């Protein structure tokens, strides 16, 4: 049955309870709008910006049900462009982003800037300038074993995370991030058991014994070598080239925030910050100019790795895709529910790529339009756990006009009002 295309730039959960917001906009051009809504409200910011590498980065996108099977079709689609007219242009963008970040933070807020060797020296000075030298807290070294080999210099096997506060009254909780005790660092100590049966290791220094009990918690220093880089077949992998591991963002969010705090990422990428925040009971704000970034982040928030839905309600603010599609949807009303069946989706891009049927549909949902807002009730997404999307969804009867939202493999979002069958 033919559908009517409509444009909804705001999506909200049906129950009205939102734990976060994803915004498809370019930073820092959107600074004024962001400050009017979130200024002075953010507890911590994690930034994983372009590194001025001079490269173009892609995302590997799987196509259709067969795309999630071994040796099956996939596409390399643009993720982001890290090519800049000059070093000055890049640093100008970063200054604006850091100034925006400072204005978004609460007085007790902190910021983590993730960088590598390309612009480290320049950005360290820039952070000192924007946040103040006295508000520098740590230069965290994230050391990992993956990466390429080098012959003309030592292999580069670490990133740097600059940790700054907005003021000296910042919040930080080291006890929230205990780590396993490193046995290799204590093998020179004497092992013993005290009078209460507790095992410990001891060392004498200056005529005094220092004891380190095995059951006492230990905490990370400023060299993080216990978090590995994502391997090629890691189940967390989304296809986004510069994706960071969830364990890394878990540590950052836990030590710098409390439940209910707002966590912000202005280069949301594959969405790891938003996922970590949501799973730890924090609110999140994610901004990125790429439709693919918003799409993959939303997918990770909707679905757990095992394919089960997550109960995370969030808003999405993003432009609509072009009205160039042929869409067929059936809607069957009942007394207390609607049965919605997605039959066909075709656009100019799918025709050019040679896709048929629903292969180009990455995720879709059924819900209602209320004013200019789309509210999703039920959804289905493609993933390794669910390579075949559900073509039939059941949703309750609610106020508003029944509507479907379709997100294609390019990240384009489109909305359609289907005619009802009676």
Short mmCIF file of C-alpha atoms in Angstrom, two decimals, residues 85-415:
data_model
loop_
_atom_site.label_atom_id
_atom_site.label_comp_id
_atom_site.label_asym_id
_atom_site.label_seq_id
_atom_site.Cartn_x
_atom_site.Cartn_y
_atom_site.Cartn_z
CA UNK A 85 43.22 22.99 4.67
CA UNK A 86 45.94 23.75 7.22
CA UNK A 87 47.05 23.06 10.76
CA UNK A 88 45.68 26.46 11.72
CA UNK A 89 42.22 25.52 10.41
CA UNK A 90 42.23 22.35 12.49
CA UNK A 91 43.39 24.12 15.65
CA UNK A 92 40.80 26.84 15.10
CA UNK A 93 38.06 24.20 15.05
CA UNK A 94 39.46 22.60 18.19
CA UNK A 95 39.66 25.92 20.05
CA UNK A 96 35.99 26.62 19.29
CA UNK A 97 35.06 23.09 20.38
CA UNK A 98 36.99 23.36 23.64
CA UNK A 99 35.50 26.77 24.43
CA UNK A 100 32.04 25.32 23.79
CA UNK A 101 32.92 22.37 26.03
CA UNK A 102 33.95 24.63 28.88
CA UNK A 103 30.69 26.57 28.62
CA UNK A 104 28.66 23.33 28.65
CA UNK A 105 30.31 22.04 31.83
CA UNK A 106 29.04 22.54 35.35
CA UNK A 107 31.39 24.18 37.84
CA UNK A 108 32.20 20.70 39.17
CA UNK A 109 32.69 19.29 35.65
CA UNK A 110 35.66 17.64 33.95
CA UNK A 111 36.78 16.95 30.40
CA UNK A 112 38.74 14.09 28.80
CA UNK A 113 40.39 14.90 25.44
CA UNK A 114 41.50 11.77 23.56
CA UNK A 115 44.35 12.42 21.09
CA UNK A 116 47.43 10.83 19.58
CA UNK A 117 50.90 12.10 18.67
CA UNK A 118 49.79 14.14 15.64
CA UNK A 119 48.54 17.22 17.51
CA UNK A 120 49.36 16.37 21.11
CA UNK A 121 51.77 19.26 21.79
CA UNK A 122 49.47 21.85 20.23
CA UNK A 123 46.36 20.58 21.99
CA UNK A 124 48.06 20.36 25.39
CA UNK A 125 48.87 24.07 25.13
CA UNK A 126 45.37 24.79 23.86
CA UNK A 127 43.82 22.97 26.81
CA UNK A 128 46.03 24.98 29.17
CA UNK A 129 44.81 28.16 27.50
CA UNK A 130 41.09 27.32 27.54
CA UNK A 131 40.81 25.49 30.88
CA UNK A 132 43.82 26.93 32.71
CA UNK A 133 47.13 25.30 33.59
CA UNK A 134 46.03 24.95 37.22
CA UNK A 135 43.08 22.80 36.15
CA UNK A 136 45.24 20.14 34.51
CA UNK A 137 44.75 16.81 36.32
CA UNK A 138 46.33 14.00 34.31
CA UNK A 139 48.00 13.00 31.10
CA UNK A 140 46.59 9.48 30.83
CA UNK A 141 48.51 7.05 28.64
CA UNK A 142 46.28 4.41 27.07
CA UNK A 143 48.74 1.70 26.04
CA UNK A 144 47.74 -1.16 23.74
CA UNK A 145 49.41 -3.90 21.70
CA UNK A 146 47.45 -3.71 18.47
CA UNK A 147 48.43 -1.56 15.51
CA UNK A 148 50.98 -1.61 12.74
CA UNK A 149 54.70 -2.27 12.80
CA UNK A 150 57.40 0.30 12.17
CA UNK A 151 60.99 -0.06 10.93
CA UNK A 152 62.24 3.51 10.89
CA UNK A 153 61.03 4.37 14.44
CA UNK A 154 59.60 2.63 17.50
CA UNK A 155 56.02 1.37 16.92
CA UNK A 156 53.42 3.82 18.22
CA UNK A 157 51.33 1.84 20.68
CA UNK A 158 49.50 4.39 22.79
CA UNK A 159 47.03 7.26 22.78
CA UNK A 160 46.92 10.19 25.19
CA UNK A 161 43.87 11.34 27.16
CA UNK A 162 44.22 14.83 28.65
CA UNK A 163 42.16 15.16 31.83
CA UNK A 164 41.20 18.68 32.96
CA UNK A 165 38.72 20.21 35.41
CA UNK A 166 36.64 23.32 34.88
CA UNK A 167 37.42 24.51 38.43
CA UNK A 168 39.18 23.29 41.54
CA UNK A 169 35.85 22.13 43.01
CA UNK A 170 35.56 19.31 40.47
CA UNK A 171 34.05 15.88 41.15
CA UNK A 172 36.25 12.78 40.91
CA UNK A 173 35.79 9.32 42.45
CA UNK A 174 38.80 7.03 42.08
CA UNK A 175 37.14 4.38 44.26
CA UNK A 176 34.51 3.86 41.55
CA UNK A 177 37.09 2.26 39.24
CA UNK A 178 38.98 -0.51 41.09
CA UNK A 179 41.19 -2.77 38.98
CA UNK A 180 42.70 -6.22 39.35
CA UNK A 181 45.96 -6.32 41.28
CA UNK A 182 48.99 -6.54 39.01
CA UNK A 183 50.92 -9.58 40.18
CA UNK A 184 54.06 -8.76 38.19
CA UNK A 185 54.59 -5.58 40.19
CA UNK A 186 54.61 -7.36 43.54
CA UNK A 187 56.60 -10.52 42.87
CA UNK A 188 59.62 -9.06 44.69
CA UNK A 189 57.61 -8.76 47.91
CA UNK A 190 57.42 -11.27 50.73
CA UNK A 191 54.15 -13.18 50.93
CA UNK A 192 52.62 -13.75 54.38
CA UNK A 193 49.39 -14.21 56.32
CA UNK A 194 48.51 -12.04 59.32
CA UNK A 195 46.95 -13.08 62.62
CA UNK A 196 43.45 -12.75 61.13
CA UNK A 197 44.18 -15.07 58.22
CA UNK A 198 44.44 -12.30 55.62
CA UNK A 199 47.13 -12.79 53.01
CA UNK A 200 49.39 -9.91 52.14
CA UNK A 201 52.68 -8.96 50.54
CA UNK A 202 55.25 -6.95 52.41
CA UNK A 203 58.37 -4.95 51.75
CA UNK A 204 60.83 -3.31 54.15
CA UNK A 205 61.89 0.26 53.52
CA UNK A 206 63.78 2.52 55.91
CA UNK A 207 63.42 -0.04 58.66
CA UNK A 208 59.61 -0.06 58.31
CA UNK A 209 57.38 -2.82 56.96
CA UNK A 210 54.78 -1.87 54.37
CA UNK A 211 51.94 -4.33 53.86
CA UNK A 212 49.70 -4.68 50.80
CA UNK A 213 46.73 -6.96 51.47
CA UNK A 214 45.51 -9.14 48.62
CA UNK A 215 41.87 -8.32 49.34
CA UNK A 216 42.38 -4.55 49.42
CA UNK A 217 41.16 -2.79 46.27
CA UNK A 218 43.70 -1.26 43.92
CA UNK A 219 43.15 1.57 41.49
CA UNK A 220 44.56 2.61 38.11
CA UNK A 221 47.35 5.13 37.75
CA UNK A 222 47.84 7.36 34.73
CA UNK A 223 49.06 4.50 32.49
CA UNK A 224 46.16 2.32 31.39
CA UNK A 225 47.58 -0.88 29.95
CA UNK A 226 44.76 -3.16 31.12
CA UNK A 227 42.27 -2.11 28.41
CA UNK A 228 42.94 -3.63 25.01
CA UNK A 229 42.22 -2.07 21.64
CA UNK A 230 39.24 -3.57 19.80
CA UNK A 231 40.28 -6.57 17.76
CA UNK A 232 38.92 -7.13 14.26
CA UNK A 233 36.43 -9.81 15.38
CA UNK A 234 35.43 -8.23 18.67
CA UNK A 235 31.63 -8.51 19.13
CA UNK A 236 31.55 -4.78 19.99
CA UNK A 237 32.68 -3.92 16.45
CA UNK A 238 30.26 -1.76 14.48
CA UNK A 239 32.39 -1.25 11.36
CA UNK A 240 33.33 2.30 12.42
CA UNK A 241 37.10 2.63 11.91
CA UNK A 242 38.09 4.56 15.05
CA UNK A 243 35.69 2.90 17.51
CA UNK A 244 36.87 2.84 21.14
CA UNK A 245 36.24 -0.07 23.56
CA UNK A 246 33.34 0.18 25.98
CA UNK A 247 35.62 -0.66 28.92
CA UNK A 248 37.59 2.57 28.30
CA UNK A 249 34.49 4.76 28.46
CA UNK A 250 33.10 2.81 31.41
CA UNK A 251 36.14 3.82 33.45
CA UNK A 252 35.92 7.46 32.41
CA UNK A 253 32.18 7.76 33.08
CA UNK A 254 32.37 5.95 36.44
CA UNK A 255 35.20 8.04 37.90
CA UNK A 256 33.92 11.43 36.73
CA UNK A 257 30.13 11.20 37.21
CA UNK A 258 27.35 9.93 39.43
CA UNK A 259 24.02 8.36 38.50
CA UNK A 260 21.73 10.85 36.80
CA UNK A 261 24.58 13.15 35.68
CA UNK A 262 24.77 14.38 32.09
CA UNK A 263 27.66 13.02 29.97
CA UNK A 264 28.50 14.72 26.68
CA UNK A 265 30.37 13.66 23.54
CA UNK A 266 30.62 16.23 20.73
CA UNK A 267 32.21 13.75 18.29
CA UNK A 268 29.95 10.81 19.06
CA UNK A 269 31.35 8.53 16.32
CA UNK A 270 30.23 4.95 16.93
CA UNK A 271 28.40 5.94 20.13
CA UNK A 272 30.50 4.25 22.81
CA UNK A 273 30.23 7.21 25.20
CA UNK A 274 26.43 7.27 24.94
CA UNK A 275 26.23 3.50 25.44
CA UNK A 276 28.50 3.60 28.51
CA UNK A 277 26.55 6.49 30.03
CA UNK A 278 23.17 4.86 29.43
CA UNK A 279 24.22 1.49 30.84
CA UNK A 280 25.60 3.19 33.97
CA UNK A 281 22.43 5.18 34.66
CA UNK A 282 23.75 8.51 33.39
CA UNK A 283 22.05 10.82 30.89
CA UNK A 284 23.85 11.53 27.64
CA UNK A 285 24.21 14.14 24.92
CA UNK A 286 25.82 12.98 21.67
CA UNK A 287 26.50 15.25 18.70
CA UNK A 288 27.92 14.34 15.30
CA UNK A 289 27.58 15.66 11.76
CA UNK A 290 27.44 12.18 10.20
CA UNK A 291 24.09 10.43 9.66
CA UNK A 292 25.93 7.10 9.89
CA UNK A 293 27.20 8.04 13.34
CA UNK A 294 23.73 8.86 14.62
CA UNK A 295 22.36 5.69 13.04
CA UNK A 296 24.93 3.29 14.52
CA UNK A 297 24.70 4.96 17.95
CA UNK A 298 20.93 4.67 17.98
CA UNK A 299 21.17 1.02 16.97
CA UNK A 300 23.54 0.27 19.85
CA UNK A 301 21.20 2.02 22.29
CA UNK A 302 18.15 0.15 21.00
CA UNK A 303 19.62 -3.33 21.04
CA UNK A 304 21.89 -5.30 23.34
CA UNK A 305 24.73 -7.39 21.80
CA UNK A 306 22.64 -10.56 22.16
CA UNK A 307 19.84 -9.05 20.06
CA UNK A 308 17.47 -8.34 22.97
CA UNK A 309 15.93 -4.85 23.13
CA UNK A 310 17.23 -2.39 25.72
CA UNK A 311 14.89 -0.20 27.73
CA UNK A 312 16.72 3.04 26.96
CA UNK A 313 14.53 5.93 25.86
CA UNK A 314 16.27 8.72 23.99
CA UNK A 315 15.60 11.61 21.61
CA UNK A 316 17.01 11.90 18.10
CA UNK A 317 17.23 15.23 16.28
CA UNK A 318 18.34 14.73 12.69
CA UNK A 319 17.47 15.91 9.17
CA UNK A 320 15.17 13.77 7.03
CA UNK A 321 16.41 11.87 4.01
CA UNK A 322 15.27 12.81 0.49
CA UNK A 323 11.73 12.07 -0.66
CA UNK A 324 12.83 9.71 -3.45
CA UNK A 325 11.55 6.36 -2.20
CA UNK A 326 8.97 3.79 -3.12
CA UNK A 327 7.65 2.34 0.14
CA UNK A 328 4.94 -0.22 0.78
CA UNK A 329 3.51 -0.71 4.26
CA UNK A 330 0.34 -2.40 5.51
CA UNK A 331 -1.36 -1.30 8.74
CA UNK A 332 -4.16 -3.43 10.19
CA UNK A 333 -6.05 -1.84 13.12
CA UNK A 334 -7.58 -3.95 15.87
CA UNK A 335 -9.40 -3.03 19.06
CA UNK A 336 -6.27 -2.28 21.12
CA UNK A 337 -3.35 -2.66 18.70
CA UNK A 338 -2.02 -2.13 15.20
CA UNK A 339 -0.24 -4.73 13.08
CA UNK A 340 2.31 -2.97 10.87
CA UNK A 341 3.96 -4.86 8.00
CA UNK A 342 6.91 -3.49 6.01
CA UNK A 343 6.78 -4.93 2.48
CA UNK A 344 8.99 -2.87 0.17
CA UNK A 345 11.60 -0.11 0.33
CA UNK A 346 13.38 1.33 -2.68
CA UNK A 347 15.20 4.63 -3.26
CA UNK A 348 17.42 6.14 -5.93
CA UNK A 349 20.47 5.02 -3.95
CA UNK A 350 19.24 1.43 -3.60
CA UNK A 351 18.44 1.22 -7.29
CA UNK A 352 21.90 2.55 -8.18
CA UNK A 353 23.53 0.02 -5.83
CA UNK A 354 21.43 -2.86 -7.16
CA UNK A 355 19.68 -3.66 -3.87
CA UNK A 356 16.20 -5.16 -3.84
CA UNK A 357 13.43 -5.79 -1.36
CA UNK A 358 14.39 -4.69 2.15
CA UNK A 359 18.16 -5.23 1.87
CA UNK A 360 18.92 -1.52 2.28
CA UNK A 361 16.81 -1.21 5.44
CA UNK A 362 19.13 -1.13 8.45
CA UNK A 363 16.44 -0.42 11.05
CA UNK A 364 12.81 0.58 11.17
CA UNK A 365 10.16 1.36 13.74
CA UNK A 366 6.43 1.91 14.06
CA UNK A 367 4.90 4.66 16.14
CA UNK A 368 2.80 7.80 16.00
CA UNK A 369 3.15 11.38 14.86
CA UNK A 370 2.03 13.88 17.47
CA UNK A 371 2.30 17.40 16.10
CA UNK A 372 5.78 17.58 14.57
CA UNK A 373 7.23 14.85 16.81
CA UNK A 374 7.55 11.16 15.96
CA UNK A 375 7.19 8.78 18.92
CA UNK A 376 8.45 5.24 18.37
CA UNK A 377 6.61 2.32 19.98
CA UNK A 378 8.34 -0.77 18.55
CA UNK A 379 11.40 -1.25 16.38
CA UNK A 380 13.58 -3.80 14.61
CA UNK A 381 17.27 -3.48 13.71
CA UNK A 382 19.74 -5.59 11.80
CA UNK A 383 22.75 -6.88 13.71
CA UNK A 384 24.92 -9.96 14.01
CA UNK A 385 22.41 -11.28 16.55
CA UNK A 386 19.39 -10.45 14.36
CA UNK A 387 20.52 -10.35 10.70
CA UNK A 388 16.94 -10.57 9.42
CA UNK A 389 14.81 -7.64 10.49
CA UNK A 390 11.27 -8.31 11.62
CA UNK A 391 8.92 -7.32 8.82
CA UNK A 392 5.85 -7.28 11.10
CA UNK A 393 5.56 -5.22 14.28
CA UNK A 394 2.71 -4.98 16.78
CA UNK A 395 2.07 -1.70 18.56
CA UNK A 396 -0.65 -0.45 20.91
CA UNK A 397 -3.29 2.03 19.84
CA UNK A 398 -2.24 5.48 21.06
CA UNK A 399 -3.05 9.09 20.32
CA UNK A 400 -1.64 10.37 17.04
CA UNK A 401 -1.32 9.30 13.44
CA UNK A 402 0.27 5.85 12.84
CA UNK A 403 3.68 6.30 11.22
CA UNK A 404 6.76 4.26 10.27
CA UNK A 405 10.36 5.38 10.36
CA UNK A 406 12.92 3.73 8.08
CA UNK A 407 16.70 4.15 8.42
CA UNK A 408 18.70 2.92 5.43
CA UNK A 409 22.30 1.69 5.36
CA UNK A 410 23.51 5.25 4.58
CA UNK A 411 21.96 6.49 7.82
CA UNK A 412 19.15 8.43 6.11
CA UNK A 413 15.96 8.66 8.20
CA UNK A 414 12.57 8.83 6.49
CA UNK A 415 9.02 8.87 7.85
#
